[in-house]
GROMACS .gro file of N, CA, C and O in nm:
model
  488
    1GLN      N    1   0.085  -0.118   0.000
    1GLN     CA    2   0.000   0.000   0.000
    1GLN      C    3   0.089   0.124   0.000
    1GLN      O    4   0.173   0.143   0.087
    2VAL      N    5   0.069   0.208  -0.099
    2VAL     CA    6   0.149   0.330  -0.114
    2VAL      C    7   0.076   0.446  -0.047
    2VAL      O    8  -0.044   0.465  -0.067
    3GLN      N    9   0.149   0.522   0.031
    3GLN     CA   10   0.096   0.645   0.089
    3GLN      C   11   0.165   0.764   0.023
    3GLN      O   12   0.287   0.764   0.007
    4LEU      N   13   0.086   0.863  -0.012
    4LEU     CA   14   0.137   0.982  -0.079
    4LEU      C   15   0.096   1.106   0.001
    4LEU      O   16  -0.022   1.121   0.035
    5VAL      N   17   0.193   1.193   0.028
    5VAL     CA   18   0.165   1.313   0.106
    5VAL      C   19   0.221   1.435   0.031
    5VAL      O   20   0.343   1.445   0.012
    6GLU      N   21   0.130   1.525  -0.009
    6GLU     CA   22   0.171   1.645  -0.079
    6GLU      C   23   0.195   1.759   0.019
    6GLU      O   24   0.138   1.764   0.128
    7SER      N   25   0.279   1.852  -0.024
    7SER     CA   26   0.304   1.974   0.054
    7SER      C   27   0.353   2.082  -0.041
    7SER      O   28   0.388   2.055  -0.157
    8GLY      N   29   0.355   2.205   0.011
    8GLY     CA   30   0.413   2.315  -0.065
    8GLY      C   31   0.314   2.412  -0.125
    8GLY      O   32   0.353   2.512  -0.185
    9GLY      N   33   0.185   2.384  -0.110
    9GLY     CA   34   0.087   2.476  -0.165
    9GLY      C   35   0.080   2.605  -0.086
    9GLY      O   36   0.144   2.620   0.019
   10GLY      N   37   0.005   2.701  -0.138
   10GLY     CA   38  -0.009   2.828  -0.069
   10GLY      C   39  -0.078   2.931  -0.153
   10GLY      O   40  -0.129   2.900  -0.261
   11LEU      N   41  -0.080   3.053  -0.101
   11LEU     CA   42  -0.140   3.167  -0.171
   11LEU      C   43  -0.028   3.254  -0.228
   11LEU      O   44   0.059   3.300  -0.153
   12VAL      N   45  -0.032   3.273  -0.359
   12VAL     CA   46   0.071   3.354  -0.426
   12VAL      C   47   0.003   3.449  -0.523
   12VAL      O   48  -0.116   3.436  -0.552
   13GLN      N   49   0.083   3.542  -0.576
   13GLN     CA   50   0.032   3.634  -0.677
   13GLN      C   51   0.067   3.583  -0.816
   13GLN      O   52   0.161   3.504  -0.834
   14ALA      N   53  -0.008   3.630  -0.913
   14ALA     CA   54   0.020   3.595  -1.052
   14ALA      C   55   0.165   3.630  -1.086
   14ALA      O   56   0.213   3.737  -1.049
   15GLY      N   57   0.231   3.537  -1.153
   15GLY     CA   58   0.371   3.556  -1.190
   15GLY      C   59   0.470   3.494  -1.093
   15GLY      O   60   0.588   3.480  -1.125
   16ASP      N   61   0.422   3.459  -0.975
   16ASP     CA   62   0.508   3.399  -0.874
   16ASP      C   63   0.535   3.252  -0.905
   16ASP      O   64   0.478   3.193  -0.998
   17SER      N   65   0.618   3.191  -0.821
   17SER     CA   66   0.653   3.050  -0.835
   17SER      C   67   0.623   2.975  -0.705
   17SER      O   68   0.621   3.034  -0.596
   18LEU      N   69   0.599   2.846  -0.719
   18LEU     CA   70   0.583   2.756  -0.606
   18LEU      C   71   0.644   2.622  -0.643
   18LEU      O   72   0.645   2.585  -0.762
   19ARG      N   73   0.689   2.549  -0.544
   19ARG     CA   74   0.734   2.412  -0.566
   19ARG      C   75   0.656   2.319  -0.476
   19ARG      O   76   0.661   2.332  -0.353
   20LEU      N   77   0.585   2.227  -0.538
   20LEU     CA   78   0.511   2.126  -0.464
   20LEU      C   79   0.597   2.001  -0.449
   20LEU      O   80   0.677   1.969  -0.535
   21SER      N   81   0.573   1.931  -0.339
   21SER     CA   82   0.641   1.805  -0.313
   21SER      C   83   0.539   1.697  -0.285
   21SER      O   84   0.433   1.724  -0.230
   22CYS      N   85   0.574   1.574  -0.322
   22CYS     CA   86   0.491   1.458  -0.291
   22CYS      C   87   0.583   1.349  -0.242
   22CYS      O   88   0.666   1.297  -0.318
   23ALA      N   89   0.570   1.315  -0.114
   23ALA     CA   90   0.653   1.211  -0.054
   23ALA      C   91   0.577   1.079  -0.055
   23ALA      O   92   0.462   1.073  -0.012
   24ALA      N   93   0.642   0.975  -0.104
   24ALA     CA   94   0.582   0.843  -0.115
   24ALA      C   95   0.643   0.748  -0.012
   24ALA      O   96   0.762   0.755   0.018
   25SER      N   97   0.560   0.660   0.042
   25SER     CA   98   0.608   0.558   0.134
   25SER      C   99   0.523   0.433   0.120
   25SER      O  100   0.410   0.438   0.071
   26GLY      N  101   0.579   0.319   0.165
   26GLY     CA  102   0.505   0.195   0.161
   26GLY      C  103   0.511   0.128   0.025
   26GLY      O  104   0.517   0.194  -0.077
   27GLY      N  105   0.509  -0.004   0.022
   27GLY     CA  106   0.504  -0.080  -0.101
   27GLY      C  107   0.629  -0.066  -0.184
   27GLY      O  108   0.722   0.005  -0.147
   28PRO      N  109   0.637  -0.133  -0.297
   28PRO     CA  110   0.750  -0.115  -0.389
   28PRO      C  111   0.740   0.023  -0.451
   28PRO      O  112   0.634   0.064  -0.496
   29LEU      N  113   0.847   0.097  -0.449
   29LEU     CA  114   0.839   0.239  -0.483
   29LEU      C  115   0.889   0.270  -0.623
   29LEU      O  116   0.912   0.385  -0.653
   30ARG      N  117   0.898   0.171  -0.713
   30ARG     CA  118   0.940   0.200  -0.849
   30ARG      C  119   0.818   0.239  -0.931
   30ARG      O  120   0.778   0.171  -1.024
   31TYR      N  121   0.761   0.352  -0.894
   31TYR     CA  122   0.636   0.395  -0.953
   31TYR      C  123   0.655   0.510  -1.050
   31TYR      O  124   0.738   0.597  -1.031
   32VAL      N  125   0.569   0.513  -1.151
   32VAL     CA  126   0.544   0.634  -1.228
   32VAL      C  127   0.468   0.727  -1.134
   32VAL      O  128   0.379   0.684  -1.061
   33MET      N  129   0.504   0.855  -1.135
   33MET     CA  130   0.437   0.951  -1.048
   33MET      C  131   0.374   1.059  -1.133
   33MET      O  132   0.425   1.095  -1.239
   34GLY      N  133   0.264   1.111  -1.084
   34GLY     CA  134   0.196   1.215  -1.160
   34GLY      C  135   0.132   1.318  -1.071
   34GLY      O  136   0.109   1.295  -0.952
   35TRP      N  137   0.104   1.434  -1.131
   35TRP     CA  138   0.031   1.541  -1.065
   35TRP      C  139  -0.097   1.569  -1.142
   35TRP      O  140  -0.095   1.578  -1.266
   36PHE      N  141  -0.205   1.583  -1.071
   36PHE     CA  142  -0.332   1.626  -1.125
   36PHE      C  143  -0.377   1.749  -1.046
   36PHE      O  144  -0.323   1.779  -0.940
   37ARG      N  145  -0.475   1.818  -1.098
   37ARG     CA  146  -0.532   1.930  -1.024
   37ARG      C  147  -0.682   1.935  -1.045
   37ARG      O  148  -0.734   1.891  -1.147
   38GLN      N  149  -0.750   1.990  -0.945
   38GLN     CA  150  -0.895   2.006  -0.953
   38GLN      C  151  -0.929   2.146  -0.907
   38GLN      O  152  -0.915   2.179  -0.788
   39GLY      N  153  -0.970   2.229  -1.002
   39GLY     CA  154  -1.008   2.365  -0.971
   39GLY      C  155  -1.152   2.373  -0.924
   39GLY      O  156  -1.228   2.276  -0.937
   40PRO      N  157  -1.195   2.488  -0.873
   40PRO     CA  158  -1.331   2.505  -0.824
   40PRO      C  159  -1.433   2.476  -0.934
   40PRO      O  160  -1.429   2.538  -1.040
   41GLY      N  161  -1.522   2.383  -0.908
   41GLY     CA  162  -1.626   2.350  -1.005
   41GLY      C  163  -1.577   2.279  -1.129
   41GLY      O  164  -1.650   2.270  -1.229
   42LYS      N  165  -1.454   2.229  -1.125
   42LYS     CA  166  -1.398   2.163  -1.242
   42LYS      C  167  -1.367   2.017  -1.212
   42LYS      O  168  -1.355   1.977  -1.097
   43GLU      N  169  -1.351   1.940  -1.318
   43GLU     CA  170  -1.311   1.801  -1.301
   43GLU      C  171  -1.160   1.792  -1.279
   43GLU      O  172  -1.085   1.884  -1.314
   44ARG      N  173  -1.119   1.683  -1.221
   44ARG     CA  174  -0.976   1.658  -1.201
   44ARG      C  175  -0.908   1.650  -1.338
   44ARG      O  176  -0.958   1.584  -1.428
   45ALA      N  177  -0.793   1.716  -1.351
   45ALA     CA  178  -0.724   1.724  -1.480
   45ALA      C  179  -0.577   1.691  -1.465
   45ALA      O  180  -0.513   1.728  -1.365
   46PHE      N  181  -0.524   1.623  -1.565
   46PHE     CA  182  -0.384   1.587  -1.568
   46PHE      C  183  -0.296   1.711  -1.576
   46PHE      O  184  -0.328   1.805  -1.650
   47VAL      N  185  -0.184   1.710  -1.503
   47VAL     CA  186  -0.089   1.820  -1.508
   47VAL      C  187   0.045   1.773  -1.563
   47VAL      O  188   0.097   1.828  -1.659
   48ALA      N  189   0.102   1.669  -1.499
   48ALA     CA  190   0.233   1.622  -1.542
   48ALA      C  191   0.258   1.481  -1.487
   48ALA      O  192   0.195   1.440  -1.390
   49ALA      N  193   0.350   1.409  -1.552
   49ALA     CA  194   0.388   1.276  -1.507
   49ALA      C  195   0.537   1.255  -1.533
   49ALA      O  196   0.595   1.319  -1.622
   50ILE      N  197   0.595   1.163  -1.456
   50ILE     CA  198   0.737   1.132  -1.472
   50ILE      C  199   0.758   0.983  -1.448
   50ILE      O  200   0.698   0.926  -1.358
   51SER      N  201   0.842   0.922  -1.529
   51SER     CA  202   0.873   0.781  -1.514
   51SER      C  203   0.961   0.760  -1.391
   51SER      O  204   1.015   0.855  -1.333
   52TRP      N  205   0.977   0.633  -1.352
   52TRP     CA  206   1.057   0.605  -1.233
   52TRP      C  207   1.200   0.654  -1.250
   52TRP      O  208   1.259   0.711  -1.159
   53SER      N  209   1.257   0.636  -1.369
   53SER     CA  210   1.395   0.678  -1.391
   53SER      C  211   1.408   0.829  -1.410
   53SER      O  212   1.518   0.884  -1.400
   54GLY      N  213   1.296   0.892  -1.439
   54GLY     CA  214   1.299   1.035  -1.467
   54GLY      C  215   1.330   1.069  -1.612
   54GLY      O  216   1.330   1.186  -1.650
   55SER      N  217   1.351   0.967  -1.693
   55SER     CA  218   1.390   0.991  -1.833
   55SER      C  219   1.271   1.031  -1.920
   55SER      O  220   1.289   1.088  -2.028
   56SER      N  221   1.150   0.998  -1.876
   56SER     CA  222   1.031   1.034  -1.952
   56SER      C  223   0.942   1.124  -1.869
   56SER      O  224   0.917   1.097  -1.752
   57THR      N  225   0.895   1.231  -1.932
   57THR     CA  226   0.802   1.323  -1.867
   57THR      C  227   0.691   1.358  -1.964
   57THR      O  228   0.707   1.344  -2.086
   58ALA      N  229   0.580   1.403  -1.910
   58ALA     CA  230   0.468   1.448  -1.992
   58ALA      C  231   0.400   1.563  -1.921
   58ALA      O  232   0.399   1.569  -1.797
   59TYR      N  233   0.345   1.656  -2.000
   59TYR     CA  234   0.281   1.775  -1.944
   59TYR      C  235   0.151   1.805  -2.017
   59TYR      O  236   0.139   1.782  -2.138
   60ALA      N  237   0.057   1.860  -1.944
   60ALA     CA  238  -0.061   1.917  -2.007
   60ALA      C  239  -0.019   2.040  -2.085
   60ALA      O  240   0.074   2.113  -2.045
   61ASN      N  241  -0.088   2.066  -2.195
   61ASN     CA  242  -0.053   2.182  -2.278
   61ASN      C  243  -0.061   2.313  -2.200
   61ASN      O  244   0.015   2.406  -2.224
   62SER      N  245  -0.153   2.318  -2.106
   62SER     CA  246  -0.176   2.442  -2.031
   62SER      C  247  -0.060   2.479  -1.939
   62SER      O  248  -0.050   2.594  -1.896
   63VAL      N  249   0.027   2.383  -1.907
   63VAL     CA  250   0.138   2.411  -1.816
   63VAL      C  251   0.274   2.395  -1.882
   63VAL      O  252   0.377   2.427  -1.820
   64LYS      N  253   0.275   2.347  -2.004
   64LYS     CA  254   0.401   2.321  -2.073
   64LYS      C  255   0.482   2.450  -2.083
   64LYS      O  256   0.430   2.555  -2.122
   65GLY      N  257   0.610   2.443  -2.048
   65GLY     CA  258   0.696   2.560  -2.050
   65GLY      C  259   0.696   2.639  -1.921
   65GLY      O  260   0.782   2.726  -1.902
   66ARG      N  261   0.600   2.614  -1.834
   66ARG     CA  262   0.593   2.686  -1.706
   66ARG      C  263   0.618   2.593  -1.588
   66ARG      O  264   0.674   2.636  -1.487
   67PHE      N  265   0.573   2.469  -1.597
   67PHE     CA  266   0.587   2.372  -1.488
   67PHE      C  267   0.692   2.269  -1.525
   67PHE      O  268   0.706   2.232  -1.641
   68THR      N  269   0.762   2.220  -1.422
   68THR     CA  270   0.862   2.115  -1.441
   68THR      C  271   0.844   2.009  -1.334
   68THR      O  272   0.844   2.041  -1.214
   69ILE      N  273   0.830   1.884  -1.377
   69ILE     CA  274   0.820   1.773  -1.283
   69ILE      C  275   0.957   1.707  -1.272
   69ILE      O  276   1.029   1.693  -1.371
   70SER      N  277   0.993   1.668  -1.150
   70SER     CA  278   1.120   1.601  -1.127
   70SER      C  279   1.104   1.507  -1.008
   70SER      O  280   1.001   1.510  -0.939
   71ARG      N  281   1.203   1.426  -0.984
   71ARG     CA  282   1.194   1.333  -0.871
   71ARG      C  283   1.332   1.306  -0.814
   71ARG      O  284   1.432   1.315  -0.885
   72ASP      N  285   1.332   1.272  -0.686
   72ASP     CA  286   1.452   1.230  -0.615
   72ASP      C  287   1.421   1.094  -0.555
   72ASP      O  288   1.355   1.086  -0.451
   73ASN      N  289   1.465   0.988  -0.621
   73ASN     CA  290   1.429   0.854  -0.575
   73ASN      C  291   1.495   0.819  -0.442
   73ASN      O  292   1.444   0.735  -0.368
   74ALA      N  293   1.606   0.882  -0.411
   74ALA     CA  294   1.669   0.858  -0.281
   74ALA      C  295   1.580   0.908  -0.167
   74ALA      O  296   1.587   0.856  -0.055
   75LYS      N  297   1.498   1.007  -0.198
   75LYS     CA  298   1.406   1.063  -0.097
   75LYS      C  299   1.263   1.018  -0.121
   75LYS      O  300   1.172   1.063  -0.050
   76ASN      N  301   1.240   0.934  -0.224
   76ASN     CA  302   1.105   0.889  -0.257
   76ASN      C  303   1.009   1.008  -0.273
   76ASN      O  304   0.896   1.004  -0.222
   77THR      N  305   1.057   1.111  -0.340
   77THR     CA  306   0.980   1.234  -0.350
   77THR      C  307   0.977   1.283  -0.495
   77THR      O  308   1.078   1.275  -0.565
   78VAL      N  309   0.860   1.329  -0.536
   78VAL     CA  310   0.844   1.391  -0.667
   78VAL      C  311   0.808   1.537  -0.646
   78VAL      O  312   0.741   1.572  -0.548
   79TYR      N  313   0.857   1.622  -0.734
   79TYR     CA  314   0.837   1.766  -0.721
   79TYR      C  315   0.763   1.821  -0.843
   79TYR      O  316   0.771   1.766  -0.951
   80LEU      N  317   0.697   1.933  -0.821
   80LEU     CA  318   0.638   2.007  -0.931
   80LEU      C  319   0.677   2.153  -0.913
   80LEU      O  320   0.625   2.221  -0.824
   81GLN      N  321   0.771   2.199  -0.993
   81GLN     CA  322   0.812   2.338  -0.992
   81GLN      C  323   0.718   2.416  -1.082
   81GLN      O  324   0.707   2.386  -1.202
   82MET      N  325   0.650   2.514  -1.026
   82MET     CA  326   0.550   2.591  -1.100
   82MET      C  327   0.596   2.736  -1.107
   82MET      O  328   0.609   2.802  -1.004
   83ASN      N  329   0.623   2.781  -1.227
   83ASN     CA  330   0.666   2.918  -1.250
   83ASN      C  331   0.559   2.994  -1.328
   83ASN      O  332   0.471   2.935  -1.390
   84SER      N  333   0.570   3.126  -1.325
   84SER     CA  334   0.477   3.213  -1.399
   84SER      C  335   0.333   3.172  -1.373
   84SER      O  336   0.253   3.156  -1.467
   85LEU      N  337   0.300   3.158  -1.247
   85LEU     CA  338   0.166   3.112  -1.212
   85LEU      C  339   0.059   3.212  -1.254
   85LEU      O  340   0.080   3.334  -1.252
   86LYS      N  341  -0.056   3.156  -1.292
   86LYS     CA  342  -0.170   3.235  -1.338
   86LYS      C  343  -0.289   3.206  -1.247
   86LYS      O  344  -0.296   3.099  -1.186
   87PRO      N  345  -0.385   3.297  -1.242
   87PRO     CA  346  -0.505   3.270  -1.159
   87PRO      C  347  -0.575   3.140  -1.199
   87PRO      O  348  -0.629   3.071  -1.111
   88GLU      N  349  -0.570   3.104  -1.324
   88GLU     CA  350  -0.635   2.980  -1.367
   88GLU      C  351  -0.561   2.854  -1.321
   88GLU      O  352  -0.610   2.743  -1.340
   89ASP      N  353  -0.444   2.870  -1.261
   89ASP     CA  354  -0.375   2.757  -1.201
   89ASP      C  355  -0.428   2.725  -1.061
   89ASP      O  356  -0.388   2.626  -1.001
   90THR      N  357  -0.516   2.810  -1.011
   90THR     CA  358  -0.575   2.787  -0.879
   90THR      C  359  -0.648   2.654  -0.876
   90THR      O  360  -0.736   2.629  -0.958
   91ALA      N  361  -0.611   2.568  -0.781
   91ALA     CA  362  -0.669   2.434  -0.773
   91ALA      C  363  -0.610   2.361  -0.653
   91ALA      O  364  -0.511   2.405  -0.594
   92VAL      N  365  -0.673   2.249  -0.622
   92VAL     CA  366  -0.610   2.151  -0.534
   92VAL      C  367  -0.523   2.061  -0.621
   92VAL      O  368  -0.572   2.006  -0.721
   93TYR      N  369  -0.397   2.049  -0.584
   93TYR     CA  370  -0.304   1.967  -0.661
   93TYR      C  371  -0.284   1.833  -0.590
   93TYR      O  372  -0.254   1.829  -0.470
   94LEU      N  373  -0.303   1.727  -0.665
   94LEU     CA  374  -0.297   1.592  -0.609
   94LEU      C  375  -0.189   1.510  -0.677
   94LEU      O  376  -0.170   1.518  -0.798
   95CYS      N  377  -0.123   1.429  -0.597
   95CYS     CA  378  -0.019   1.340  -0.644
   95CYS      C  379  -0.077   1.200  -0.661
   95CYS      O  380  -0.163   1.157  -0.581
   96THR      N  381  -0.032   1.128  -0.762
   96THR     CA  382  -0.076   0.992  -0.784
   96THR      C  383   0.042   0.906  -0.825
   96THR      O  384   0.144   0.957  -0.872
   97ALA      N  385   0.027   0.775  -0.810
   97ALA     CA  386   0.136   0.683  -0.842
   97ALA      C  387   0.081   0.551  -0.890
   97ALA      O  388  -0.026   0.505  -0.845
   98HIS      N  389   0.156   0.488  -0.979
   98HIS     CA  390   0.122   0.354  -1.027
   98HIS      C  391   0.244   0.300  -1.103
   98HIS      O  392   0.327   0.378  -1.149
   99THR      N  393   0.249   0.170  -1.119
   99THR     CA  394   0.360   0.113  -1.195
   99THR      C  395   0.343   0.132  -1.346
   99THR      O  396   0.440   0.119  -1.421
  100ASN      N  397   0.222   0.162  -1.390
  100ASN     CA  398   0.193   0.173  -1.532
  100ASN      C  399   0.182   0.319  -1.577
  100ASN      O  400   0.105   0.397  -1.518
  101TRP      N  401   0.257   0.355  -1.681
  101TRP     CA  402   0.259   0.492  -1.731
  101TRP      C  403   0.120   0.541  -1.773
  101TRP      O  404   0.076   0.649  -1.736
  102ASP      N  405   0.050   0.459  -1.852
  102ASP     CA  406  -0.081   0.500  -1.903
  102ASP      C  407  -0.183   0.516  -1.790
  102ASP      O  408  -0.270   0.603  -1.796
  103THR      N  409  -0.172   0.430  -1.691
  103THR     CA  410  -0.264   0.438  -1.578
  103THR      C  411  -0.248   0.571  -1.504
  103THR      O  412  -0.345   0.635  -1.466
  104VAL      N  413  -0.125   0.613  -1.484
  104VAL     CA  414  -0.100   0.741  -1.416
  104VAL      C  415  -0.151   0.856  -1.501
  104VAL      O  416  -0.222   0.944  -1.453
  105ASN      N  417  -0.117   0.856  -1.629
  105ASN     CA  418  -0.158   0.966  -1.716
  105ASN      C  419  -0.309   0.979  -1.728
  105ASN      O  420  -0.362   1.089  -1.748
  106ALA      N  421  -0.378   0.867  -1.718
  106ALA     CA  422  -0.524   0.867  -1.728
  106ALA      C  423  -0.590   0.894  -1.593
  106ALA      O  424  -0.713   0.908  -1.586
  107GLY      N  425  -0.511   0.901  -1.486
  107GLY     CA  426  -0.568   0.926  -1.355
  107GLY      C  427  -0.646   0.809  -1.298
  107GLY      O  428  -0.739   0.829  -1.220
  108LEU      N  429  -0.607   0.688  -1.335
  108LEU     CA  430  -0.684   0.570  -1.297
  108LEU      C  431  -0.624   0.491  -1.181
  108LEU      O  432  -0.678   0.387  -1.145
  109SER      N  433  -0.515   0.540  -1.125
  109SER     CA  434  -0.456   0.471  -1.010
  109SER      C  435  -0.546   0.485  -0.888
  109SER      O  436  -0.619   0.582  -0.873
  110ARG      N  437  -0.540   0.387  -0.799
  110ARG     CA  438  -0.615   0.400  -0.674
  110ARG      C  439  -0.532   0.469  -0.566
  110ARG      O  440  -0.581   0.492  -0.456
  111TYR      N  441  -0.410   0.505  -0.600
  111TYR     CA  442  -0.321   0.569  -0.502
  111TYR      C  443  -0.317   0.720  -0.527
  111TYR      O  444  -0.268   0.767  -0.631
  112TRP      N  445  -0.368   0.795  -0.431
  112TRP     CA  446  -0.373   0.940  -0.438
  112TRP      C  447  -0.335   1.000  -0.304
  112TRP      O  448  -0.365   0.943  -0.198
  113GLY      N  449  -0.275   1.116  -0.308
  113GLY     CA  450  -0.255   1.192  -0.187
  113GLY      C  451  -0.381   1.269  -0.152
  113GLY      O  452  -0.480   1.264  -0.224
  114GLN      N  453  -0.372   1.345  -0.043
  114GLN     CA  454  -0.489   1.421   0.002
  114GLN      C  455  -0.501   1.555  -0.069
  114GLN      O  456  -0.606   1.619  -0.062
  115GLY      N  457  -0.395   1.598  -0.133
  115GLY     CA  458  -0.397   1.724  -0.208
  115GLY      C  459  -0.341   1.840  -0.130
  115GLY      O  460  -0.341   1.842  -0.007
  116THR      N  461  -0.294   1.940  -0.205
  116THR     CA  462  -0.246   2.065  -0.146
  116THR      C  463  -0.303   2.181  -0.226
  116THR      O  464  -0.304   2.177  -0.350
  117GLN      N  465  -0.353   2.281  -0.157
  117GLN     CA  466  -0.422   2.391  -0.223
  117GLN      C  467  -0.322   2.493  -0.276
  117GLN      O  468  -0.232   2.539  -0.203
  118VAL      N  469  -0.340   2.532  -0.400
  118VAL     CA  470  -0.265   2.640  -0.462
  118VAL      C  471  -0.364   2.747  -0.505
  118VAL      O  472  -0.459   2.718  -0.578
  119THR      N  473  -0.345   2.868  -0.456
  119THR     CA  474  -0.431   2.979  -0.492
  119THR      C  475  -0.346   3.091  -0.549
  119THR      O  476  -0.250   3.135  -0.485
  120VAL      N  477  -0.381   3.134  -0.670
  120VAL     CA  478  -0.306   3.239  -0.738
  120VAL      C  479  -0.398   3.360  -0.754
  120VAL      O  480  -0.501   3.352  -0.820
  121SER      N  481  -0.360   3.469  -0.693
  121SER     CA  482  -0.440   3.591  -0.702
  121SER      C  483  -0.390   3.678  -0.817
  121SER      O  484  -0.271   3.677  -0.850
  122SER      N  485  -0.482   3.753  -0.874
  122SER     CA  486  -0.447   3.838  -0.990
  122SER      C  487  -0.399   3.975  -0.945
  122SER      O  488  -0.409   4.011  -0.831
   0.00000   0.00000   0.00000
C-alpha cells in the first residue's frame, strides 16, 4: 500500500513560483508519479507525469513551458516546480502513483494523496 503526502501549496500572486512536493512511502516504490489538479467547479485534470527513472516526462498543454516535474528517488519524493503562475492555475493539486505509465496519465490509479491547495491571485 502506497501512501502519498503532498506539501508546498499556498497563496501567491500571478507571476510567482511555487514548488510542490509529494513524498511516497510503503510498497514497492518503483512507480510512475503524476500530478493532477482540480479547480473550483472543475473536473480533475492531468498536469504532469514522470517515469521512475525520470527519463520520460509528460505535461498538459496548459502548463508546458511553465511547470517542471522532477523526482529524487533517494528521498522517494516527486516535485512540481510551478513558474509564472496564473489565476487559472488555482486548484487543489494531487499526487498519484502507479507502476503503469498510461494508468497514471489517465488518472486511474487507486493511489492518491490528500492534495495541497494552490491559490493564485491576480
